[in-house]
mmCIF file of C-alpha atoms in Angstrom:
data_model
loop_
_atom_site.group_PDB
_atom_site.id
_atom_site.type_symbol
_atom_site.label_atom_id
_atom_site.label_comp_id
_atom_site.label_asym_id
_atom_site.label_seq_id
_atom_site.Cartn_x
_atom_site.Cartn_y
_atom_site.Cartn_z
ATOM 1 C CA ALA H 1 -18.810 -16.365 6.761
ATOM 2 C CA SER H 2 -19.513 -19.210 4.334
ATOM 3 C CA ALA H 3 -17.339 -20.162 1.374
ATOM 4 C CA THR H 4 -17.876 -22.020 -1.889
ATOM 5 C CA VAL H 5 -15.556 -25.017 -2.079
ATOM 6 C CA ALA H 6 -14.325 -26.874 -5.176
ATOM 7 C CA ILE H 7 -11.754 -29.655 -5.553
ATOM 8 C CA GLU H 8 -9.480 -30.595 -8.461
ATOM 9 C CA ILE H 9 -7.499 -33.855 -8.452
ATOM 10 C CA ALA H 10 -4.087 -33.987 -10.157
ATOM 11 C CA ASN H 11 -0.606 -35.432 -9.758
ATOM 12 C CA ILE H 12 0.910 -32.205 -8.453
ATOM 13 C CA ASP H 13 4.391 -33.332 -7.397
ATOM 14 C CA GLY H 14 5.031 -35.916 -10.113
ATOM 15 C CA ASP H 15 5.272 -38.933 -7.809
ATOM 16 C CA GLY H 16 2.515 -40.797 -9.669
ATOM 17 C CA MET H 17 0.031 -40.509 -6.796
ATOM 18 C CA PRO H 18 -3.081 -38.321 -7.040
ATOM 19 C CA ASP H 19 -3.050 -35.110 -5.019
ATOM 20 C CA PHE H 20 -5.760 -32.479 -4.790
ATOM 21 C CA VAL H 21 -6.248 -28.720 -4.845
ATOM 22 C CA VAL H 22 -9.035 -27.157 -2.788
ATOM 23 C CA SER H 23 -10.543 -23.800 -3.761
ATOM 24 C CA ALA H 24 -12.437 -21.937 -1.027
ATOM 25 C CA VAL H 25 -13.989 -18.619 -2.107
ATOM 26 C CA ASN H 26 -16.055 -16.158 -0.103
ATOM 27 C CA ALA H 27 -17.890 -14.088 -2.720
ATOM 28 C CA SER H 28 -19.157 -11.500 -0.238
ATOM 29 C CA LEU H 29 -15.608 -10.735 0.933
ATOM 30 C CA GLY H 30 -14.046 -11.019 -2.520
ATOM 31 C CA TYR H 31 -11.420 -13.352 -1.091
ATOM 32 C CA GLY H 32 -10.370 -16.918 -1.744
ATOM 33 C CA GLU H 33 -7.659 -19.483 -1.104
ATOM 34 C CA LEU H 34 -6.148 -22.303 -3.144
ATOM 35 C CA SER H 35 -4.726 -25.061 -0.942
ATOM 36 C CA VAL H 36 -2.533 -27.845 -2.331
ATOM 37 C CA TYR H 37 -2.563 -31.193 -0.517
ATOM 38 C CA LEU H 38 0.030 -33.827 -1.445
ATOM 39 C CA GLN H 39 -0.536 -37.521 -0.849
ATOM 40 C CA ARG H 40 1.924 -39.159 1.526
ATOM 41 C CA GLY H 41 1.103 -42.785 2.158
ATOM 42 C CA ASP H 42 -2.376 -42.976 3.647
ATOM 43 C CA SER H 43 -2.745 -39.240 4.333
ATOM 44 C CA PHE H 44 -2.770 -35.876 2.554
ATOM 45 C CA ASN H 45 -0.603 -33.032 3.848
ATOM 46 C CA LEU H 46 -0.950 -29.312 3.128
ATOM 47 C CA SER H 47 1.959 -28.298 0.891
ATOM 48 C CA SER H 48 1.156 -24.775 -0.335
ATOM 49 C CA ARG H 49 -1.555 -22.181 0.053
ATOM 50 C CA VAL H 50 -2.067 -19.062 -2.050
ATOM 51 C CA ALA H 51 -4.617 -16.354 -1.401
ATOM 52 C CA GLY H 52 -6.163 -13.646 -3.546
ATOM 53 C CA SER H 53 -9.323 -12.023 -4.818
ATOM 54 C CA PHE H 54 -10.411 -15.267 -6.481
ATOM 55 C CA THR H 55 -13.943 -15.633 -7.837
ATOM 56 C CA GLY H 56 -14.176 -19.430 -7.946
ATOM 57 C CA PRO H 57 -13.226 -20.915 -11.347
ATOM 58 C CA PHE H 58 -9.753 -22.451 -11.401
ATOM 59 C CA ALA H 59 -7.764 -25.111 -13.220
ATOM 60 C CA VAL H 60 -4.635 -27.196 -12.715
ATOM 61 C CA GLY H 61 -2.136 -27.843 -15.513
ATOM 62 C CA ASP H 62 1.363 -27.180 -16.818
ATOM 63 C CA LEU H 63 1.381 -23.635 -18.207
ATOM 64 C CA ASN H 64 5.125 -23.165 -18.647
ATOM 65 C CA ASP H 65 6.071 -26.609 -20.001
ATOM 66 C CA ASP H 66 8.416 -27.484 -17.140
ATOM 67 C CA GLY H 67 6.655 -30.759 -16.370
ATOM 68 C CA LEU H 68 4.989 -29.459 -13.196
ATOM 69 C CA PRO H 69 1.283 -28.590 -12.910
ATOM 70 C CA ASP H 70 0.538 -24.929 -12.219
ATOM 71 C CA LEU H 71 -2.570 -23.162 -10.911
ATOM 72 C CA ALA H 72 -4.792 -20.739 -12.848
ATOM 73 C CA ALA H 73 -7.588 -18.914 -11.032
ATOM 74 C CA ALA H 74 -10.142 -16.304 -12.091
ATOM 75 C CA THR H 75 -9.557 -13.084 -10.151
ATOM 76 C CA HIS H 76 -11.533 -9.854 -9.687
ATOM 77 C CA ASP H 77 -9.914 -6.648 -8.440
ATOM 78 C CA ARG H 78 -12.525 -4.766 -6.421
ATOM 79 C CA VAL H 79 -10.541 -1.530 -6.618
ATOM 80 C CA THR H 80 -10.041 -1.354 -10.396
ATOM 81 C CA GLY H 81 -12.917 -3.645 -11.373
ATOM 82 C CA ALA H 82 -10.566 -5.637 -13.618
ATOM 83 C CA ASP H 83 -11.170 -9.336 -14.224
ATOM 84 C CA THR H 84 -8.069 -11.430 -14.868
ATOM 85 C CA ILE H 85 -6.763 -14.968 -14.612
ATOM 86 C CA SER H 86 -3.870 -15.296 -12.160
ATOM 87 C CA VAL H 87 -1.333 -18.024 -12.929
ATOM 88 C CA PHE H 88 0.732 -19.421 -10.053
ATOM 89 C CA LEU H 89 3.771 -21.322 -11.297
ATOM 90 C CA GLN H 90 5.048 -24.282 -9.309
ATOM 91 C CA HIS H 91 8.715 -24.218 -8.281
ATOM 92 C CA VAL H 92 10.651 -27.475 -8.357
ATOM 93 C CA THR H 93 11.776 -27.370 -4.728
ATOM 94 C CA ASP H 94 9.288 -25.327 -2.726
ATOM 95 C CA GLY H 95 5.888 -25.515 -4.411
ATOM 96 C CA PHE H 96 3.792 -22.430 -5.041
ATOM 97 C CA GLY H 97 4.810 -18.941 -3.956
ATOM 98 C CA PRO H 98 2.365 -16.278 -2.752
ATOM 99 C CA ASN H 99 2.499 -14.154 -5.916
ATOM 100 C CA PRO H 100 1.264 -15.065 -9.406
ATOM 101 C CA GLY H 101 3.901 -15.587 -12.064
ATOM 102 C CA PHE H 102 1.722 -13.629 -14.491
ATOM 103 C CA GLN H 103 -1.873 -12.545 -15.066
ATOM 104 C CA LEU H 104 -4.014 -12.881 -18.190
ATOM 105 C CA SER H 105 -6.493 -10.167 -19.130
ATOM 106 C CA VAL H 106 -9.997 -11.081 -20.284
ATOM 107 C CA GLY H 107 -10.298 -7.788 -22.157
ATOM 108 C CA GLY H 108 -13.215 -6.349 -20.199
ATOM 109 C CA ARG H 109 -15.552 -9.179 -21.196
ATOM 110 C CA GLY H 110 -16.601 -9.861 -17.615
ATOM 111 C CA ALA H 111 -15.748 -12.412 -14.982
ATOM 112 C CA PRO H 112 -14.837 -15.872 -16.325
ATOM 113 C CA GLY H 113 -17.414 -18.503 -15.475
ATOM 114 C CA GLY H 114 -14.994 -21.349 -16.122
ATOM 115 C CA VAL H 115 -11.285 -21.999 -16.661
ATOM 116 C CA ALA H 116 -9.661 -25.087 -18.210
ATOM 117 C CA ILE H 117 -6.165 -26.181 -19.242
ATOM 118 C CA GLY H 118 -5.470 -28.600 -22.102
ATOM 119 C CA ARG H 119 -3.864 -29.191 -25.501
ATOM 120 C CA PHE H 120 -6.442 -27.267 -27.480
ATOM 121 C CA THR H 121 -4.199 -26.594 -30.508
ATOM 122 C CA GLY H 122 -2.744 -30.072 -30.984
ATOM 123 C CA ARG H 123 0.720 -28.907 -29.972
ATOM 124 C CA THR H 124 2.643 -30.452 -27.086
ATOM 125 C CA PHE H 125 2.121 -27.284 -25.053
ATOM 126 C CA ARG H 126 -0.927 -26.949 -22.839
ATOM 127 C CA ASP H 127 -3.059 -23.880 -23.398
ATOM 128 C CA LEU H 128 -5.707 -22.184 -21.286
ATOM 129 C CA VAL H 129 -9.336 -21.479 -22.153
ATOM 130 C CA ALA H 130 -11.668 -19.190 -20.220
ATOM 131 C CA ARG H 131 -15.444 -18.987 -20.600
ATOM 132 C CA THR H 132 -16.611 -15.381 -20.352
ATOM 133 C CA PRO H 133 -20.023 -13.845 -21.082
ATOM 134 C CA GLY H 134 -20.462 -14.278 -24.833
ATOM 135 C CA ALA H 135 -17.003 -15.627 -25.647
ATOM 136 C CA LEU H 136 -14.499 -18.426 -25.161
ATOM 137 C CA LEU H 137 -10.982 -17.044 -24.792
ATOM 138 C CA VAL H 138 -8.060 -19.304 -25.700
ATOM 139 C CA TYR H 139 -4.569 -18.380 -24.500
ATOM 140 C CA TYR H 140 -1.741 -20.100 -26.378
ATOM 141 C CA GLN H 141 1.601 -20.899 -24.785
ATOM 142 C CA GLU H 142 4.381 -19.073 -26.589
ATOM 143 C CA ASP H 143 8.113 -19.172 -25.981
ATOM 144 C CA LEU H 144 8.837 -15.494 -25.414
ATOM 145 C CA PRO H 145 11.928 -14.355 -23.499
ATOM 146 C CA PRO H 146 11.564 -13.773 -19.764
ATOM 147 C CA VAL H 147 10.553 -10.372 -18.459
ATOM 148 C CA MET H 148 11.478 -8.494 -15.321
ATOM 149 C CA ILE H 149 8.202 -7.792 -13.537
ATOM 150 C CA ARG H 150 9.614 -5.492 -10.853
ATOM 151 C CA ALA H 151 12.945 -4.038 -9.846
ATOM 152 C CA ILE H 152 15.053 -5.786 -7.236
ATOM 153 C CA PRO H 153 15.077 -3.389 -4.251
ATOM 154 C CA SER H 154 18.208 -1.939 -2.667
ATOM 155 C CA ASP H 155 16.978 -2.244 0.935
ATOM 156 C CA LEU H 156 18.326 -5.787 1.376
ATOM 157 C CA ILE H 157 20.403 -6.080 4.539
ATOM 158 C CA PHE H 158 21.887 -8.587 6.955
ATOM 159 C CA ASN H 159 24.203 -8.244 9.953
ATOM 160 C CA ALA H 160 27.966 -8.637 9.849
ATOM 161 C CA GLY H 161 28.846 -12.141 10.992
ATOM 162 C CA ALA H 162 25.356 -13.435 10.190
ATOM 163 C CA SER H 163 24.205 -15.533 7.260
ATOM 164 C CA GLY H 164 22.969 -13.991 4.029
ATOM 165 C CA THR H 165 21.574 -17.310 2.813
ATOM 166 C CA GLY H 166 18.411 -17.052 0.718
ATOM 167 C CA LEU H 167 18.335 -13.257 0.988
ATOM 168 C CA ILE H 168 16.687 -12.798 -2.430
ATOM 169 C CA ASP H 169 14.193 -14.995 -4.282
ATOM 170 C CA LEU H 170 14.885 -14.063 -7.897
ATOM 171 C CA GLY H 171 11.763 -15.904 -9.017
ATOM 172 C CA THR H 172 9.633 -13.105 -7.577
ATOM 173 C CA TYR H 173 11.253 -10.479 -9.840
ATOM 174 C CA PHE H 174 11.190 -12.298 -13.195
ATOM 175 C CA ALA H 175 8.435 -14.119 -15.066
ATOM 176 C CA ASP H 176 8.301 -16.215 -18.198
ATOM 177 C CA ASP H 177 5.506 -17.562 -20.338
ATOM 178 C CA HIS H 178 7.250 -20.861 -21.008
ATOM 179 C CA GLY H 179 9.703 -23.118 -19.246
ATOM 180 C CA PRO H 180 11.689 -22.665 -16.034
ATOM 181 C CA LEU H 181 14.006 -19.708 -15.521
ATOM 182 C CA TYR H 182 17.763 -19.948 -15.081
ATOM 183 C CA PHE H 183 19.742 -17.222 -13.325
ATOM 184 C CA VAL H 184 23.336 -16.057 -13.211
ATOM 185 C CA VAL H 185 25.158 -13.285 -11.333
ATOM 186 C CA VAL H 186 26.611 -10.946 -13.966
ATOM 187 C CA TYR H 187 28.065 -8.179 -11.782
ATOM 188 C CA GLU H 188 29.601 -8.021 -8.311
ATOM 189 C CA GLU H 189 31.128 -4.717 -7.259
ATOM 190 C CA ASN H 190 33.756 -6.351 -5.042
ATOM 191 C CA ALA H 191 33.439 -10.098 -4.543
ATOM 192 C CA SER H 192 36.270 -10.113 -1.990
ATOM 193 C CA HIS H 193 34.032 -8.059 0.312
ATOM 194 C CA LEU H 194 30.595 -9.470 -0.482
ATOM 195 C CA HIS H 195 30.056 -12.484 -2.720
ATOM 196 C CA ALA H 196 26.783 -13.725 -4.238
ATOM 197 C CA VAL H 197 26.061 -17.276 -5.406
ATOM 198 C CA LEU H 198 22.945 -19.082 -6.560
ATOM 199 C CA ALA H 199 21.476 -21.494 -4.036
ATOM 200 C CA ALA H 200 20.923 -25.147 -4.873
ATOM 201 C CA ASP H 201 17.257 -24.461 -5.719
ATOM 202 C CA GLY H 202 18.369 -22.274 -8.629
ATOM 203 C CA HIS H 203 16.348 -19.167 -7.786
ATOM 204 C CA HIS H 204 17.461 -17.963 -4.335
ATOM 205 C CA LEU H 205 20.565 -15.802 -4.046
ATOM 206 C CA ASP H 206 22.947 -16.396 -1.130
ATOM 207 C CA PHE H 207 25.395 -13.765 0.132
ATOM 208 C CA ALA H 208 28.582 -14.198 2.167
ATOM 209 C CA SER H 209 30.633 -11.294 3.504
ATOM 210 C CA ALA H 210 34.331 -11.291 4.375
ATOM 211 C CA ALA H 211 35.164 -11.668 8.057
ATOM 212 C CA GLY H 212 34.977 -8.326 9.836
ATOM 213 C CA TRP H 213 33.727 -6.476 6.761
ATOM 214 C CA TYR H 214 30.681 -4.227 6.652
ATOM 215 C CA GLY H 215 29.352 -1.861 4.010
ATOM 216 C CA SER H 216 27.310 -1.902 0.800
ATOM 217 C CA GLU H 217 28.007 -3.476 -2.577
ATOM 218 C CA ARG H 218 26.155 -3.458 -5.904
ATOM 219 C CA PHE H 219 25.031 -6.459 -7.929
ATOM 220 C CA GLN H 220 23.275 -7.432 -11.147
ATOM 221 C CA VAL H 221 21.756 -10.734 -12.219
ATOM 222 C CA ALA H 222 20.398 -12.055 -15.511
ATOM 223 C CA ALA H 223 17.672 -14.564 -16.363
ATOM 224 C CA THR H 224 16.962 -16.839 -19.321
ATOM 225 C CA ASP H 225 14.413 -19.530 -20.151
ATOM 226 C CA ALA H 226 17.143 -21.564 -21.897
ATOM 227 C CA GLY H 227 16.721 -19.439 -25.017
ATOM 228 C CA PRO H 228 19.499 -17.289 -26.494
ATOM 229 C CA LEU H 229 18.368 -14.044 -24.857
ATOM 230 C CA TRP H 230 19.428 -13.094 -21.327
ATOM 231 C CA ILE H 231 17.414 -10.440 -19.492
ATOM 232 C CA VAL H 232 19.607 -8.325 -17.192
ATOM 233 C CA SER H 233 18.213 -6.932 -13.949
ATOM 234 C CA ASN H 234 18.581 -3.475 -12.517
ATOM 235 C CA THR H 235 21.650 -2.790 -10.387
ATOM 236 C CA PHE H 236 20.722 -3.320 -6.753
ATOM 237 C CA THR H 237 22.543 -2.815 -3.462
ATOM 238 C CA VAL H 238 23.012 -5.251 -0.587
ATOM 239 C CA THR H 239 24.130 -3.919 2.797
ATOM 240 C CA VAL H 240 26.065 -5.691 5.538
ATOM 241 C CA ASN H 241 25.144 -3.927 8.754
ATOM 242 C CA ALA H 242 27.801 -3.339 11.417
ATOM 243 C CA LEU H 243 26.541 -4.170 14.886
ATOM 244 C CA PRO H 244 26.723 -1.358 17.459
ATOM 245 C CA SER H 245 29.123 -1.674 20.402
ATOM 246 C CA PHE H 246 28.969 -0.011 23.809
ATOM 247 C CA THR H 247 31.424 2.822 24.445
ATOM 248 C CA SER H 248 30.215 3.929 27.896
ATOM 249 C CA PRO H 249 31.683 1.932 30.807
ATOM 250 C CA PRO H 250 28.864 0.925 33.152
ATOM 251 C CA PRO H 251 29.044 1.895 36.820
ATOM 252 C CA THR H 252 30.081 -0.909 39.133
ATOM 253 C CA ARG H 253 29.235 0.703 42.487
ATOM 254 C CA VAL H 254 26.262 2.772 43.646
ATOM 255 C CA ARG H 255 25.104 4.143 46.991
ATOM 256 C CA ALA H 256 21.807 3.113 48.530
ATOM 257 C CA GLY H 257 19.326 5.952 48.433
ATOM 258 C CA GLU H 258 21.251 7.945 45.812
ATOM 259 C CA LYS H 259 19.855 8.221 42.295
ATOM 260 C CA LEU H 260 21.982 6.652 39.587
ATOM 261 C CA LEU H 261 22.067 8.282 36.164
ATOM 262 C CA TYR H 262 23.978 6.320 33.553
ATOM 263 C CA GLN H 263 24.016 7.455 29.928
ATOM 264 C CA VAL H 264 24.539 4.544 27.561
ATOM 265 C CA THR H 265 26.529 5.434 24.444
ATOM 266 C CA VAL H 266 27.305 3.238 21.466
ATOM 267 C CA ALA H 267 29.519 3.283 18.406
ATOM 268 C CA ASP H 268 28.012 2.131 15.135
ATOM 269 C CA PRO H 269 30.341 2.464 12.150
ATOM 270 C CA TYR H 270 27.840 1.489 9.423
ATOM 271 C CA PRO H 271 25.376 2.685 8.343
ATOM 272 C CA THR H 272 26.256 5.966 10.029
ATOM 273 C CA ASP H 273 22.641 7.151 10.039
ATOM 274 C CA ASP H 274 21.296 4.119 11.909
ATOM 275 C CA ALA H 275 18.730 4.884 14.599
ATOM 276 C CA HIS H 276 19.162 2.994 17.866
ATOM 277 C CA THR H 277 16.743 1.847 20.523
ATOM 278 C CA PHE H 278 17.602 0.626 23.988
ATOM 279 C CA ALA H 279 16.105 -1.934 26.339
ATOM 280 C CA LEU H 280 16.947 -3.611 29.655
ATOM 281 C CA LEU H 281 17.095 -7.370 29.307
ATOM 282 C CA GLN H 282 17.977 -7.935 32.969
ATOM 283 C CA ALA H 283 17.776 -5.295 35.684
ATOM 284 C CA PRO H 284 17.132 -4.896 39.408
ATOM 285 C CA GLU H 285 13.701 -3.780 40.526
ATOM 286 C CA GLY H 286 12.997 -0.131 39.812
ATOM 287 C CA MET H 287 15.710 0.383 37.185
ATOM 288 C CA THR H 288 14.500 1.966 33.918
ATOM 289 C CA ILE H 289 16.033 2.905 30.595
ATOM 290 C CA ASP H 290 14.829 5.455 28.070
ATOM 291 C CA GLY H 291 14.347 3.456 24.872
ATOM 292 C CA THR H 292 15.274 6.429 22.693
ATOM 293 C CA THR H 293 18.142 8.135 24.562
ATOM 294 C CA GLY H 294 19.619 5.191 26.475
ATOM 295 C CA LEU H 295 19.521 6.992 29.830
ATOM 296 C CA VAL H 296 19.434 4.542 32.750
ATOM 297 C CA GLU H 297 17.872 5.675 36.034
ATOM 298 C CA TRP H 298 17.797 3.811 39.324
ATOM 299 C CA THR H 299 17.591 4.612 43.010
ATOM 300 C CA PRO H 300 18.726 1.546 44.943
ATOM 301 C CA THR H 301 17.271 0.865 48.355
ATOM 302 C CA ALA H 302 19.229 -0.312 51.352
#
């Protein structure tokens, strides 16, 4: 299928060298991609790619006044029929994430035929303008407090003895209309069991559990855009999973021609309702294991 391609040139990463953003949109599929290429010496390397139901018009510019250009793209939802402008905010350390930081409604005026970013009000902030059928819509940057766009889930888990580094990207749960977000951990149920700290990038949350400990602990974080108001998250749970251990001693001797039945059993202290599956990683020819029950069967030949 063919796609309509457009290119915008901008200094994306702030190194003073021009980079470019490529928009490729397939109107018949209602799908498009924005690809960011950064200049490195005499070549351009793909840095980030975001996908969505883009319609074609897009713009590059700083829409949260953090000094980094962001992406704004006209979007059409084929399910609801809604036309919006999706804004993808650039992170300092890892570029553009897959989800928009926020979306702007065009108020049912129809699909935007053009999008631009600039200082339309004379202020230092850059604003966004969209051309829709019969109207030009101007969106001003305001310095409102951050908002929590979705709850942090309680299904986060890692194994005892393993690393919980980067387990949560807090930037995917909060959004702000202006400036970068700053996070802090405001509640840890028992830090001696499971401790949370912000990673060096400022938006990932790292977890470290005490040696030999397993279980679940609750946490809360808060976000600010450097203003006086902190927005507190929901309380969420992080689980450290105990690894199962074998409790059934394996047979060490079998007779040729006699069928071996060996029932594998395991102990798994946490979570107690864990479901287990079984597999043979190495086995003699003809040996099988039931992946659900753990029953090993084998009839050795002479």
